[in-house]
Amino acid sequence: MTAAIPLLTRLRVLQLPRETRDTLFHLAVIALAIAPHTLHLPLWCGGMAAALLLWRGHLALTGGALPSRWLVAGLLLVAGALTWWSERTLLGKEAGITLLVVLMALKTLELRARRDALVVFFLGFFLVLTHFLYSQSLLTGLWLLISVWGLLTALTLAHLPVGRPPLWRAGKVAARAAALGVPLMLVLFVLFPRIGPLWGLPQDAQGRTGLSGSLRLGGVASLAEDDSIALRLRFFGPVPSPEQMYFRGPVLGGFNGREWTRLQSSFAPSLRPPLQLEVRGQPLRYEMTLEPSRLPLLPLLEMTPNTPGSAPELPGWQLQLRQDGQWQLDRPLIDRVRVQASAHLQHRHGPREDIVGLRDLVDLPPNTNPRTLQWAADLRARPGNLTADARSLANQVLRHIREGGYTYTLEPGPYDENAIDEFWLDRKLGFCEHFASAFVVVMRAMDVPARIVTGYQGTDPQPQDGWYVVRQRNAHAWAEIWVAGEGWVRVDPTTAVAPDRVQRGNRLAPPPGLVAGAVNALDPALATRLRDAWEIVNNRWNQWVLNYSRGQQFDLLRELGFEAPSWRDLAQLLGVLLASAALVGASWAWWDRRRQDPWLRLQQQVLQRLRALGVDVQPHHGPRERAQRLRAALGEAGVEAAAMLDALDRERYAQSGPPAPPERGWWRRFQGALPRAVKSRA
């Protein structure tokens, strides 16, 4: 009984009058086009649009009268007032799209003529375009491709006023029309000039990040549950080992007892620690695609120098290598970008001799974490440590972490005001930021300049389509200490308690959810394979479509033989291709207008042949009428040829759908039957 309900529902839909069926289909397509906007528009907008569409659907099913124009105008005023209330303006992107969605739904209450339907369709096409102001992802593209196909199908139905054409036939026509436009679309995509304001639309609105300009204990641990992609990279040469892949982000030297921030130095710029970067060995060339992060920085591989051929280049951006080794941007990164750079894994940086500016990096806030400071003072006071260098002291602190019963965990729980005291001496439960923070505090308490560095560490074990993936859960925090004669030296306290985290990239993973747990129970590797397959497809979309730039356009022109391509060459090539396409289209239209339907051509051939035999037939006679006149003219001798004309009549007019072409070989057999009829009569 239950299985029969969908069938009965489908039969009822098929039995609806054509106008009702088409109206419901139009409303469904409009709802499909509006749906993604409900994720970022005010709740009242989505609710009002849904209510209006449901109301219009009810009127279509019951045959009720459409509301008066005064009521529609009143609803429009209400929508305008709500838009002003929620956006504080009627102009701009958010307010404009909000009004467009409501206007689209309101216009369906005025579907009185085909002209009204056409207005709704073209509003729908414009509405589809606005989705790319928020997201240009592959999923968005696929969703909107279906929406466009639905709108084209509805438009096709509106131009078929006679009969009751099936939806699938209109959809087929719409798909064929869209397919004919694909070559032109590809030409425009490849050759249309990438003008900044036009192509500078936000990609996926505001990006998300696993980093920030500050570090509070527990902040990085929360990112371990975020499996989204932060960046992808590939190497033009040997691939470094996991423990060498440190991607340098914000460098934090200011500490208030709970939170690390960028250091605001109390010394003049000339007295602050300079970068003094020295690189050794061969450079490691790599290419990186970074997702939007909303941070004004590039987390590049340590250490990427600011030298020709090594420094990253981003057209339209200003990049600066800060004195702390961080690559700074002139504005937050809200677009997906791709850069190439070279890193030197063997390097050293920072002043070699003690300078006054390093005193900023031994400061600690007063009256915080007193027990840890006392612990550090006791360590420093041990025999042999009063004159020990920074490396020796750091090794002793790392040995304490390794042997002191500490646990590396995603869920250390909240800490009180003296968080370092509680972590270092009591609970001993923490994530990378807990170990790095406590280590830096202890080193500063022993008068060793130290600071926190945040960024990403490691990648997925296996590359995807040649690209190594760094996820938000690769976010990491480590320390740098200043060593006399060497400069800044990286120290990662996490390696003392969880060496696999750095050496093999084995990250802690949160417990799977309900769906992921069910999938893992069936096949532990299935979820990973599905995720990797989707990310490979998405990466190709990003590389081939979203990252297609003016530089790649000029590279294409060079491959086509242009020595020094310019905008003029691009415009000329595009003009030639468009003119050629227009000429081909005009020629096809001319030929299509003059080509003859195969049935009409066959009818003319039959007419000429029968008249040659003396049969009185006219152009307006159908095959059945001609068969009767053939029998009257030839008698029994014309029975075979007349039967073939009757069969032709049934083939042409007995079918319910559009006529198929005449059967191949019919004309040849008919021509063979006529001489036999003439000979038989003689």
XYZ file of C-alpha atoms in Angstrom:
682
model
C 0.000 0.000 0.000
C 2.810 2.391 0.936
C 4.659 1.723 -2.325
C 1.567 2.682 -4.311
C 1.363 6.209 -2.830
C 4.216 7.741 -4.915
C 2.724 6.144 -8.050
C -0.735 7.572 -7.302
C 0.786 10.986 -6.646
C 2.634 10.841 -9.953
C -0.548 9.875 -11.792
C -2.377 12.830 -10.250
C 0.400 15.172 -11.406
C 0.217 13.742 -14.914
C -3.534 14.331 -14.967
C -3.264 18.013 -13.985
C -4.173 20.586 -16.629
C -1.160 21.766 -18.556
C -1.277 25.308 -17.163
C -1.318 23.984 -13.596
C 1.462 21.493 -14.271
C 3.674 24.113 -15.941
C 3.054 26.643 -13.161
C 4.048 24.137 -10.475
C 7.169 23.273 -12.428
C 8.059 26.963 -12.742
C 7.611 27.467 -8.991
C 9.824 24.461 -8.239
C 12.577 25.841 -10.477
C 12.334 29.261 -8.817
C 12.598 27.646 -5.379
C 15.678 25.766 -6.583
C 17.296 28.997 -7.747
C 16.484 30.822 -4.493
C 17.477 28.031 -2.075
C 21.262 28.745 -1.746
C 20.541 32.370 -0.821
C 18.685 31.272 2.316
C 22.067 30.412 3.877
C 23.181 34.044 4.091
C 20.071 36.240 3.713
C 17.808 37.262 6.649
C 15.461 34.553 7.902
C 12.401 36.643 7.126
C 13.450 36.810 3.446
C 13.612 33.031 3.021
C 10.380 32.578 4.972
C 8.527 35.213 2.953
C 9.746 33.785 -0.365
C 8.702 30.260 0.668
C 5.280 31.450 1.813
C 4.664 33.320 -1.450
C 5.683 30.341 -3.586
C 3.483 27.986 -1.562
C 0.578 30.417 -1.853
C 1.006 30.602 -5.626
C 1.187 26.813 -5.841
C -2.044 26.518 -3.841
C -3.779 28.931 -6.235
C -2.581 26.890 -9.200
C -3.900 23.628 -7.739
C -7.269 25.017 -6.675
C -7.804 27.326 -9.616
C -8.159 30.316 -7.320
C -7.975 33.920 -8.506
C -4.650 35.744 -8.315
C -4.424 38.493 -5.670
C -5.079 42.084 -6.631
C -2.256 44.346 -7.616
C -2.917 46.449 -4.511
C -2.196 43.461 -2.280
C 0.990 42.676 -4.207
C 2.060 46.312 -3.915
C 1.412 46.188 -0.165
C 3.565 43.088 0.192
C 6.297 44.837 -1.767
C 6.228 47.759 0.665
C 6.445 45.319 3.584
C 9.458 43.627 1.961
C 11.134 47.002 1.436
C 10.550 47.965 5.071
C 11.940 44.648 6.326
C 14.977 45.040 4.071
C 15.638 48.501 5.487
C 15.190 47.145 9.012
C 17.649 44.268 8.520
C 20.235 45.946 6.240
C 19.779 49.646 7.142
C 19.808 50.448 3.418
C 18.092 49.576 0.155
C 21.345 49.722 -1.814
C 24.360 47.444 -1.909
C 24.865 43.737 -2.412
C 22.990 42.327 0.578
C 19.984 44.635 0.323
C 19.792 44.302 -3.445
C 19.826 40.508 -3.428
C 17.299 40.416 -0.577
C 14.891 42.547 -2.599
C 15.572 40.522 -5.740
C 14.602 37.273 -4.003
C 11.364 38.776 -2.669
C 10.543 40.409 -6.015
C 11.080 37.079 -7.748
C 8.578 35.388 -5.444
C 6.088 38.298 -5.670
C 6.209 38.292 -9.456
C 4.827 34.749 -9.488
C 1.558 36.223 -8.137
C 1.237 38.126 -11.424
C 1.609 35.204 -13.834
C -1.364 36.212 -15.963
C 0.265 36.143 -19.406
C 3.308 34.743 -21.156
C 4.968 38.142 -20.854
C 4.841 37.839 -17.043
C 6.365 34.367 -17.251
C 9.235 35.658 -19.403
C 9.958 38.385 -16.841
C 10.133 35.723 -14.111
C 12.471 33.562 -16.198
C 14.954 36.331 -16.881
C 14.821 37.488 -13.266
C 15.695 33.893 -12.452
C 18.754 33.953 -14.727
C 19.942 37.146 -13.051
C 19.302 35.633 -9.620
C 21.436 32.608 -10.523
C 24.300 34.951 -11.395
C 24.179 36.630 -7.971
C 25.065 33.369 -6.213
C 28.641 33.744 -7.449
C 28.955 36.886 -5.345
C 29.029 34.556 -2.335
C 30.604 31.347 -3.570
C 32.361 30.070 -6.662
C 32.831 26.526 -5.433
C 32.249 23.447 -7.543
C 29.102 22.534 -5.603
C 27.680 25.989 -6.225
C 28.453 25.660 -9.925
C 26.723 22.279 -10.169
C 23.659 23.494 -8.267
C 23.304 26.556 -10.452
C 23.854 24.524 -13.614
C 20.765 22.499 -12.664
C 18.900 25.753 -11.937
C 19.775 27.171 -15.353
C 18.654 23.961 -17.050
C 15.349 24.151 -15.167
C 14.832 27.789 -16.197
C 15.603 26.940 -19.822
C 13.109 24.070 -19.650
C 10.423 26.402 -18.289
C 11.262 28.925 -21.011
C 10.903 26.205 -23.648
C 7.496 25.231 -22.267
C 6.382 28.853 -22.503
C 7.210 28.819 -26.231
C 5.206 25.629 -26.858
C 1.633 26.972 -26.527
C -0.097 24.134 -28.422
C -0.869 20.706 -26.982
C 0.603 19.244 -23.825
C 4.312 18.588 -24.439
C 5.917 16.324 -21.802
C 8.388 17.903 -19.396
C 11.125 15.532 -20.494
C 10.817 16.717 -24.089
C 11.106 20.371 -23.074
C 14.073 19.463 -20.862
C 15.750 17.717 -23.781
C 15.323 20.773 -25.990
C 16.705 22.997 -23.215
C 19.722 20.725 -22.707
C 20.441 20.702 -26.432
C 20.207 24.506 -26.589
C 22.558 24.827 -23.614
C 25.009 22.376 -25.185
C 25.124 24.494 -28.345
C 26.265 27.435 -26.212
C 29.083 25.538 -24.479
C 31.768 26.250 -27.175
C 31.019 29.976 -27.043
C 31.115 29.878 -23.244
C 34.540 28.201 -23.280
C 35.945 30.732 -25.751
C 34.740 33.644 -23.619
C 36.097 32.031 -20.452
C 39.529 31.418 -21.957
C 39.992 34.703 -23.837
C 37.813 37.347 -22.183
C 40.206 39.840 -20.506
C 40.620 39.362 -16.753
C 39.805 42.907 -15.655
C 40.347 43.464 -11.924
C 36.970 44.854 -10.804
C 35.083 42.291 -12.903
C 37.084 39.226 -11.918
C 37.823 40.327 -8.354
C 34.616 38.866 -6.915
C 34.936 37.241 -3.483
C 35.434 33.501 -3.605
C 33.360 31.637 -1.057
C 32.672 34.900 0.744
C 34.743 35.190 3.912
C 37.382 32.537 4.293
C 37.971 30.556 7.424
C 41.282 30.061 9.126
C 43.046 27.782 11.523
C 45.286 30.667 12.582
C 44.768 34.080 14.106
C 46.790 37.061 15.138
C 46.892 35.813 18.725
C 47.094 32.559 20.663
C 45.004 31.645 23.702
C 45.463 28.303 25.400
C 43.000 25.843 23.878
C 42.645 27.732 20.596
C 44.776 25.414 18.459
C 43.325 22.288 20.081
C 39.854 23.273 18.880
C 41.172 23.276 15.299
C 42.055 19.592 15.421
C 38.402 18.875 14.677
C 38.485 21.045 11.531
C 39.281 18.850 8.549
C 38.919 21.605 5.941
C 41.836 22.421 3.666
C 44.123 25.342 4.523
C 46.511 25.033 1.576
C 47.824 22.671 -1.071
C 51.376 22.493 -2.309
C 53.566 20.569 -4.685
C 57.329 20.435 -4.959
C 59.485 20.827 -8.050
C 62.119 18.434 -6.841
C 62.664 16.269 -3.753
C 59.896 16.231 -1.178
C 61.055 17.144 2.346
C 60.306 14.864 5.266
C 57.313 15.651 7.529
C 59.463 17.041 10.354
C 60.906 19.615 7.918
C 57.525 20.980 6.806
C 56.943 23.999 9.022
C 54.760 26.704 7.486
C 55.497 29.955 9.281
C 52.533 32.093 10.316
C 52.104 34.748 13.020
C 55.080 35.254 15.323
C 53.944 36.171 18.831
C 56.141 37.778 21.465
C 53.716 39.636 23.723
C 52.231 37.761 26.716
C 49.706 38.914 29.322
C 49.564 35.693 31.323
C 46.931 33.879 29.219
C 47.193 35.125 25.653
C 50.045 35.617 23.203
C 49.940 38.527 20.755
C 52.274 40.243 18.334
C 55.019 42.051 20.224
C 54.734 45.818 20.494
C 58.372 46.679 20.990
C 59.404 49.396 23.430
C 62.628 50.069 21.498
C 63.337 52.149 18.423
C 63.310 50.238 15.087
C 67.103 50.411 14.851
C 67.434 48.581 18.187
C 64.990 45.766 17.428
C 66.256 42.304 16.385
C 66.847 42.248 12.600
C 66.062 39.260 10.394
C 69.649 38.710 9.173
C 68.634 35.640 7.173
C 71.433 33.387 5.912
C 70.543 30.405 3.724
C 72.577 27.338 2.900
C 72.192 24.429 0.532
C 70.011 24.118 -2.531
C 66.690 25.955 -2.678
C 63.504 23.913 -2.580
C 61.099 25.150 -5.270
C 57.400 24.743 -4.521
C 53.977 25.954 -5.592
C 51.203 26.644 -3.109
C 47.460 27.251 -3.392
C 46.099 28.953 -0.277
C 42.463 29.053 0.721
C 40.997 32.348 2.005
C 42.125 32.959 5.568
C 41.077 36.556 6.431
C 44.628 37.129 7.692
C 47.115 39.544 6.075
C 49.868 36.947 5.757
C 51.158 34.000 3.749
C 52.109 30.883 5.793
C 55.072 29.934 3.602
C 57.522 27.108 4.083
C 60.368 27.954 6.460
C 62.427 29.742 5.399
C 61.442 31.554 2.204
C 63.842 34.469 1.578
C 63.055 37.772 -0.085
C 65.387 37.310 -3.024
C 64.706 37.266 -6.782
C 63.511 33.826 -7.834
C 62.688 32.796 -4.277
C 60.223 35.386 -3.035
C 56.542 34.851 -3.799
C 54.803 37.117 -6.295
C 51.124 38.075 -6.210
C 49.977 40.589 -8.839
C 47.959 43.339 -7.196
C 49.311 42.601 -3.703
C 52.118 44.149 -1.676
C 54.254 41.562 0.122
C 56.821 42.160 2.832
C 59.138 39.825 4.716
C 59.007 41.072 8.319
C 61.984 41.072 10.659
C 60.475 38.098 12.517
C 60.428 35.986 9.329
C 56.694 36.252 8.619
C 55.487 37.127 5.103
C 53.042 40.011 5.465
C 50.313 41.123 3.025
C 48.894 44.613 2.665
C 45.324 43.369 3.285
C 43.520 40.244 4.534
C 43.525 37.251 2.227
C 39.874 36.781 1.181
C 40.600 35.200 -2.220
C 42.056 31.860 -3.139
C 45.575 32.546 -4.417
C 48.393 30.560 -5.959
C 52.054 31.424 -5.486
C 55.417 29.945 -6.352
C 58.426 30.388 -4.121
C 61.667 28.744 -3.009
C 62.548 27.787 0.554
C 65.872 26.956 2.179
C 65.376 24.324 4.843
C 68.962 24.916 6.008
C 69.144 28.461 7.283
C 69.687 30.663 10.262
C 68.200 34.019 11.088
C 68.258 36.695 13.752
C 71.117 38.634 15.328
C 74.210 36.659 16.206
C 75.239 38.999 19.033
C 73.135 40.127 21.979
C 71.354 43.426 21.328
C 69.174 45.531 23.540
C 66.007 44.811 21.541
C 66.070 41.176 22.674
C 65.102 42.346 26.176
C 61.501 42.607 24.965
C 61.525 38.844 24.526
C 62.388 37.999 28.124
C 59.618 40.122 29.637
C 56.856 38.377 31.575
C 53.745 39.910 33.140
C 54.038 40.500 36.900
C 52.006 38.536 39.418
C 51.144 35.696 37.020
C 52.161 32.038 37.118
C 54.448 32.513 40.165
C 55.024 28.808 40.761
C 56.337 28.252 37.231
C 58.651 31.235 37.546
C 59.978 29.809 40.805
C 60.443 26.407 39.166
C 62.477 28.045 36.402
C 64.538 30.013 38.916
C 65.329 26.800 40.797
C 66.436 25.134 37.556
C 68.650 28.086 36.691
C 70.205 28.025 40.178
C 71.373 24.435 39.918
C 75.128 23.852 39.818
C 76.404 24.354 36.291
C 73.300 26.154 35.037
C 74.284 29.652 36.137
C 76.621 29.879 33.158
C 74.847 27.373 30.900
C 73.961 28.491 27.393
C 70.435 28.598 25.955
C 70.717 25.219 24.203
C 71.721 23.409 27.387
C 68.864 24.978 29.343
C 66.378 24.156 26.575
C 67.492 20.522 26.525
C 66.908 20.248 30.280
C 63.394 21.663 29.931
C 62.646 19.234 27.101
C 63.917 16.354 29.209
C 61.564 17.422 31.998
C 58.632 17.359 29.520
C 59.687 13.961 28.256
C 60.060 12.409 31.695
C 57.620 14.454 33.750
C 54.408 12.556 33.013
C 52.894 15.010 30.555
C 50.105 13.930 28.199
C 49.429 15.243 24.695
C 45.646 15.474 24.346
C 42.911 17.292 22.435
C 40.773 17.705 25.560
C 42.901 19.115 28.371
C 39.918 21.007 29.767
C 39.808 24.692 30.781
C 42.553 26.293 32.832
C 42.248 29.065 35.446
C 43.977 32.466 35.548
C 47.432 31.023 36.207
C 47.071 28.580 33.346
C 50.804 27.935 32.928
C 51.163 27.050 36.627
C 48.243 24.644 36.472
C 49.465 22.980 33.280
C 53.179 22.837 34.102
C 52.966 21.684 37.700
C 49.534 20.132 38.285
C 47.405 18.636 35.492
C 50.097 18.195 32.814
C 47.464 17.775 30.087
C 47.774 19.881 26.974
C 48.007 20.377 23.242
C 50.844 21.953 21.256
C 50.055 25.528 22.381
C 50.212 24.488 26.052
C 53.669 22.964 25.649
C 54.994 25.833 23.515
C 53.604 28.503 25.855
C 54.954 26.874 29.004
C 58.331 26.299 27.356
C 58.668 29.962 26.319
C 57.613 31.178 29.777
C 60.186 28.923 31.450
C 62.959 30.009 29.049
C 62.146 33.694 29.571
C 62.148 33.171 33.325
C 65.737 31.905 32.913
C 66.585 35.103 30.977
C 66.642 33.418 27.563
C 64.885 35.405 24.776
C 62.063 33.255 23.426
C 58.848 33.617 21.409
C 55.919 31.639 20.020
C 55.537 30.853 16.315
C 52.202 29.614 14.975
C 51.472 28.133 11.596
C 51.048 24.667 10.129
C 53.184 21.593 10.465
C 53.128 18.532 8.201
C 50.728 17.434 5.471
C 48.527 14.484 4.626
C 50.744 11.396 4.175
C 49.875 10.824 0.522
C 49.548 13.502 -2.174
C 46.290 14.035 -4.021
C 46.716 14.428 -7.751
C 50.324 15.493 -7.170
C 49.455 18.027 -4.424
C 50.159 17.642 -0.718
C 47.243 18.786 1.447
C 47.649 20.849 4.616
C 44.452 20.972 6.664
C 43.312 23.300 9.397
C 43.954 20.509 11.884
C 47.636 20.778 10.876
C 47.678 24.097 12.763
C 50.590 24.035 15.164
C 52.510 26.154 17.657
C 56.212 25.908 18.423
C 58.920 28.006 20.074
C 62.050 29.882 19.046
C 64.881 30.684 21.427
C 67.785 33.009 20.835
C 71.216 31.367 21.000
C 74.333 33.534 21.042
C 76.360 33.137 17.849
C 73.518 31.341 16.051
C 70.445 33.559 16.223
C 66.931 32.186 16.506
C 66.671 28.399 16.856
C 63.434 26.458 16.460
C 62.464 24.280 19.419
C 59.275 22.228 19.201
C 58.354 21.011 22.701
C 55.623 18.795 21.232
C 58.335 16.432 19.960
C 59.308 15.689 23.565
C 55.894 14.279 24.456
C 54.452 13.255 21.051
C 57.296 12.764 18.549
C 55.011 11.071 16.002
C 53.043 14.315 15.667
C 56.016 15.996 13.983
C 58.189 13.176 12.658
C 55.407 11.195 10.946
C 52.584 13.695 10.850
C 50.370 11.505 13.075
C 47.858 14.031 14.379
C 45.337 13.481 17.110
C 41.880 12.942 15.654
C 38.570 13.661 17.373
C 36.070 10.805 17.751
C 34.009 10.366 14.551
C 30.403 11.488 14.363
C 27.417 9.223 13.832
C 27.635 9.062 10.020
C 31.426 8.847 9.926
C 31.352 6.166 12.617
C 28.877 4.091 10.604
C 31.003 4.426 7.460
C 34.162 3.489 9.375
C 32.414 0.421 10.766
C 31.745 -0.803 7.221
C 35.072 0.185 5.701
C 37.593 2.283 7.683
C 39.217 3.565 4.495
C 35.998 4.329 2.596
C 35.386 7.764 4.107
C 38.988 8.761 3.420
C 38.815 7.574 -0.181
C 35.546 9.420 -0.782
C 36.941 12.595 0.775
C 40.154 12.368 -1.250
C 38.255 11.783 -4.498
C 36.078 14.824 -3.913
C 39.053 16.986 -2.934
C 40.917 15.964 -6.105
C 37.962 17.048 -8.232
C 37.598 20.249 -6.229
C 41.313 20.992 -6.549
C 41.152 20.648 -10.328
C 38.200 23.053 -10.348
C 40.257 25.504 -8.309
C 43.366 25.152 -10.460
C 41.751 25.114 -13.913
C 38.777 27.408 -13.380
C 39.010 29.676 -10.345
C 42.770 30.269 -10.638
C 42.727 30.880 -14.380
C 44.391 34.301 -14.617
C 45.618 36.869 -17.104
C 49.093 35.341 -16.893
C 47.746 32.015 -18.118
C 45.916 33.841 -20.900
C 49.186 35.335 -22.092
C 50.910 31.951 -21.763
C 48.236 30.509 -24.058
C 48.876 33.263 -26.610
C 52.594 32.471 -26.543
C 51.832 28.830 -27.288
C 49.713 30.002 -30.218
C 52.667 31.902 -31.696
C 52.394 35.422 -30.228
C 55.907 36.498 -29.259
C 54.971 39.337 -26.898
C 51.251 38.930 -26.179
C 49.242 41.937 -25.046
C 45.644 42.904 -24.371
C 45.323 43.944 -28.020
C 46.328 40.469 -29.219
C 43.855 38.914 -26.796
C 41.033 41.188 -27.972
C 41.846 40.565 -31.644
C 41.878 36.791 -31.221
C 38.608 36.901 -29.299
C 37.056 39.128 -31.978
C 38.153 36.797 -34.787
C 36.728 33.745 -33.024
C 33.433 35.476 -32.217
C 33.100 36.761 -35.780
C 33.800 33.270 -37.120
C 31.206 31.794 -34.767
C 28.674 34.412 -35.887
C 29.400 33.607 -39.539
C 28.986 29.880 -38.932
C 25.736 30.518 -37.072
C 24.366 32.729 -39.840
C 25.300 30.120 -42.470
C 23.602 27.374 -40.493
C 20.464 29.524 -40.052
C 20.380 30.212 -43.817
C 20.763 26.512 -44.600
C 18.230 25.474 -41.952
C 15.645 27.900 -43.346
C 15.971 26.404 -46.819
C 16.317 22.749 -45.996
C 13.234 20.654 -46.569
C 11.488 18.347 -44.176
C 12.233 14.712 -45.233
C 8.483 13.947 -45.251
C 7.742 16.846 -47.588
C 10.604 15.813 -49.852
C 9.259 12.257 -50.002
C 5.740 13.544 -50.715
C 7.022 15.553 -53.668
C 8.883 12.539 -55.049
C 5.742 10.395 -54.774
C 3.671 13.153 -56.425
C 5.988 13.398 -59.418
C 6.198 9.646 -59.873
C 2.414 9.095 -59.715
C 1.719 11.934 -62.135
C 4.177 10.369 -64.562
C 1.982 7.252 -64.487
C -1.132 9.318 -65.203
C -2.571 9.201 -61.672
C -4.523 12.367 -60.808
C -2.971 13.452 -57.487
C -2.520 16.912 -55.992
C 0.110 18.353 -53.615
C -2.372 18.587 -50.741
C -3.345 14.907 -50.963
C -2.069 12.716 -48.147
C -0.659 9.207 -48.656
C -4.066 7.576 -48.020
C -5.810 9.729 -50.656
C -3.049 8.988 -53.144
C -3.375 5.269 -52.432
C -7.104 5.401 -53.284
C -6.465 7.283 -56.543
C -3.708 4.814 -57.428
C -6.120 1.874 -57.013
C -8.716 3.710 -59.096
C -6.198 4.348 -61.869
C -4.424 0.961 -61.966
C -6.972 -1.401 -60.445
C -5.626 -4.677 -59.103
C -2.212 -3.870 -60.573
C -1.742 -0.998 -58.139
C -2.650 -2.896 -54.952
C 0.951 -3.451 -53.812
C 2.042 0.174 -54.325
C -1.204 1.455 -52.762
C -0.635 -0.736 -49.684
C 2.801 0.843 -49.307
C 1.184 4.303 -49.368
C -1.307 3.225 -46.682
C 1.577 1.986 -44.529
C 3.341 5.283 -45.073
C 0.210 7.138 -43.930
C 0.057 5.121 -40.708
C 3.754 5.670 -40.043
C 3.359 9.409 -40.501
C 0.120 10.121 -38.629
C -0.549 7.259 -36.203
C 2.211 8.160 -33.707
C 1.506 10.502 -30.788
C 4.909 12.147 -30.525
C 6.886 14.138 -33.062
C 7.189 12.368 -36.446
C 10.245 10.245 -36.962
C 12.057 10.390 -40.313
C 10.634 8.133 -43.049
C 11.789 4.542 -43.025
C 14.996 4.047 -44.921
C 14.499 2.063 -48.124
C 10.771 2.849 -48.485
C 11.262 4.998 -51.585
C 13.423 2.348 -53.246
C 10.823 -0.357 -52.642
C 8.010 1.919 -53.838
C 9.853 2.688 -57.046
C 10.307 -1.052 -57.623
C 6.577 -1.729 -57.103
C 5.373 0.822 -59.675
C 6.989 -0.747 -62.766
C 5.548 -4.123 -61.747
C 2.095 -2.538 -61.510
C 2.369 -0.982 -64.969
C 3.599 -4.245 -66.467
C 0.803 -6.209 -64.762
C -1.850 -3.819 -66.114
C -0.446 -4.130 -69.632
